[in-house]
Short mmCIF file of C-alpha atoms in Angstrom, two decimals:
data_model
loop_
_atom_site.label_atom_id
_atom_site.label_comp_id
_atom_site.label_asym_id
_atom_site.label_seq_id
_atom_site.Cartn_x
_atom_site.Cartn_y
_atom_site.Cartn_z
CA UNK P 1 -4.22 9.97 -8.23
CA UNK P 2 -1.76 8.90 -5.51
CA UNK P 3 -1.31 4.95 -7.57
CA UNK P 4 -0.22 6.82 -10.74
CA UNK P 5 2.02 8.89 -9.11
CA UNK P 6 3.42 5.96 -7.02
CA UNK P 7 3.69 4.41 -10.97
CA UNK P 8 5.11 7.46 -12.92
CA UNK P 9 8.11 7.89 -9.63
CA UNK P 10 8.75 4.09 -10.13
CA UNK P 11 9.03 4.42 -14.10
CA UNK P 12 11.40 7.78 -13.70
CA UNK P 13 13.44 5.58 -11.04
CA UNK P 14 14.01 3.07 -14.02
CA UNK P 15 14.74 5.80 -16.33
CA UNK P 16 17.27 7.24 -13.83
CA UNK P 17 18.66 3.80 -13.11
CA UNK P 18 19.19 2.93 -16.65
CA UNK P 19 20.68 6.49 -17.24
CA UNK P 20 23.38 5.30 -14.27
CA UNK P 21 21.78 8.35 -11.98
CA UNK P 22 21.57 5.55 -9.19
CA UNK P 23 21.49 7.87 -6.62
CA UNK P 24 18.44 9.65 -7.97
CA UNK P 25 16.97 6.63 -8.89
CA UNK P 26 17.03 5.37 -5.66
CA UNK P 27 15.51 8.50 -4.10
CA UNK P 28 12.43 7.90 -6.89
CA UNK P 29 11.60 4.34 -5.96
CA UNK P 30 11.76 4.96 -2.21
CA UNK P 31 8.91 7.78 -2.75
CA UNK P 32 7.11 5.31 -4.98
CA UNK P 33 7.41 2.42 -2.54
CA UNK P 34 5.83 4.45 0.24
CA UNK P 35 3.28 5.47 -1.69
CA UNK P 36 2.19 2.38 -2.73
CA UNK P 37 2.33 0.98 0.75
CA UNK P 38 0.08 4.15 2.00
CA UNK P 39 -2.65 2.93 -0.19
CA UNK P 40 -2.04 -0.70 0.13
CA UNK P 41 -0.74 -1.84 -3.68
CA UNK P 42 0.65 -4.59 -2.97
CA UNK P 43 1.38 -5.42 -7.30
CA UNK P 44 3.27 -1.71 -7.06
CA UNK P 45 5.22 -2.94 -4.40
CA UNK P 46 6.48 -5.64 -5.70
CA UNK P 47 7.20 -3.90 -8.72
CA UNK P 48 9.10 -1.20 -7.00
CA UNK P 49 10.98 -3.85 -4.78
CA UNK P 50 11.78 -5.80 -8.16
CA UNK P 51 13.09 -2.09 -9.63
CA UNK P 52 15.62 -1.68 -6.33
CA UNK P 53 16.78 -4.33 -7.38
CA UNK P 54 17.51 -4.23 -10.43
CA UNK P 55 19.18 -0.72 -9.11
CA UNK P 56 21.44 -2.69 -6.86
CA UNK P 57 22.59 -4.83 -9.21
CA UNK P 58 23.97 -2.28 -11.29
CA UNK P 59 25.63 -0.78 -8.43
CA UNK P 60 27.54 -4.13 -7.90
CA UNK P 61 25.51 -4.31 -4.98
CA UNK P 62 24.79 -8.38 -5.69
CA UNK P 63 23.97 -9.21 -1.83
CA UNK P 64 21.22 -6.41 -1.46
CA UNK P 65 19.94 -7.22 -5.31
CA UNK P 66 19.35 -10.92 -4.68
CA UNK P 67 17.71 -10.13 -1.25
CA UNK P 68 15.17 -7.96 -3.36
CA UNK P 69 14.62 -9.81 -6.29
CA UNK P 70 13.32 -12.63 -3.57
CA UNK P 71 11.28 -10.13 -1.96
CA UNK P 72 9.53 -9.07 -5.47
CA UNK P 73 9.21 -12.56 -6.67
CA UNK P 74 7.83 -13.88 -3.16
CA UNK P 75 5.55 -10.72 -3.06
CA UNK P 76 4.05 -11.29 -6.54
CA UNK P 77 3.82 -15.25 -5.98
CA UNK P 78 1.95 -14.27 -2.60
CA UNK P 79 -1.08 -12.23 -5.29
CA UNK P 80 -0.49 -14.98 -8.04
CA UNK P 81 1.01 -12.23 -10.10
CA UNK P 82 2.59 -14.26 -12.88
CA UNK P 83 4.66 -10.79 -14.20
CA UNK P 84 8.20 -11.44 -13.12
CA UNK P 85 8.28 -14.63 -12.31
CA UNK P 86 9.20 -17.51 -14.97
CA UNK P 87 7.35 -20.81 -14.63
#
């Protein structure tokens, strides 16, 4: 079941970015982002992209997180996905 793969990697990538393993974390969603592009999830990309960068942002990284954050919330506005995005 490549999606809940792509889903578990993207959950341990939180876990790991919450537990300041950034590095690790980082390693985690790029699996899970490739994944999900491989089977064409668009809803699991935009949930990885919104978990990098939430990733960057705790590695003071604001540039790179604001450029993702767009890139989630433009994604998930693009499949009028309401998760994510405040109205």
């Amino acid at each position: 079941d490549l999606d809940g793969s792509a889903y578990a990697l993207v959950y341990l990538g939180q876990v790991a970015s919450l537990d300041a393993r950034l590095d690790h974390a980082q390693d985690l969603f790029r699996e899970s982002l490739e994944m999900f592009r491989r089977i064409g999830d668009r809803s699991g990309e935009a949930t990885v992209l919104y978990s990098l960068a939430y990733r960057a942002w705790l590695a003071d990284d604001e540039p790179k997180a604001v450029a993702l954050f767009h890139d989630a919330l433009s994604l998930w506005h693009t499949l009028a996905v309401a998760f994510g995005i405040v109205v």
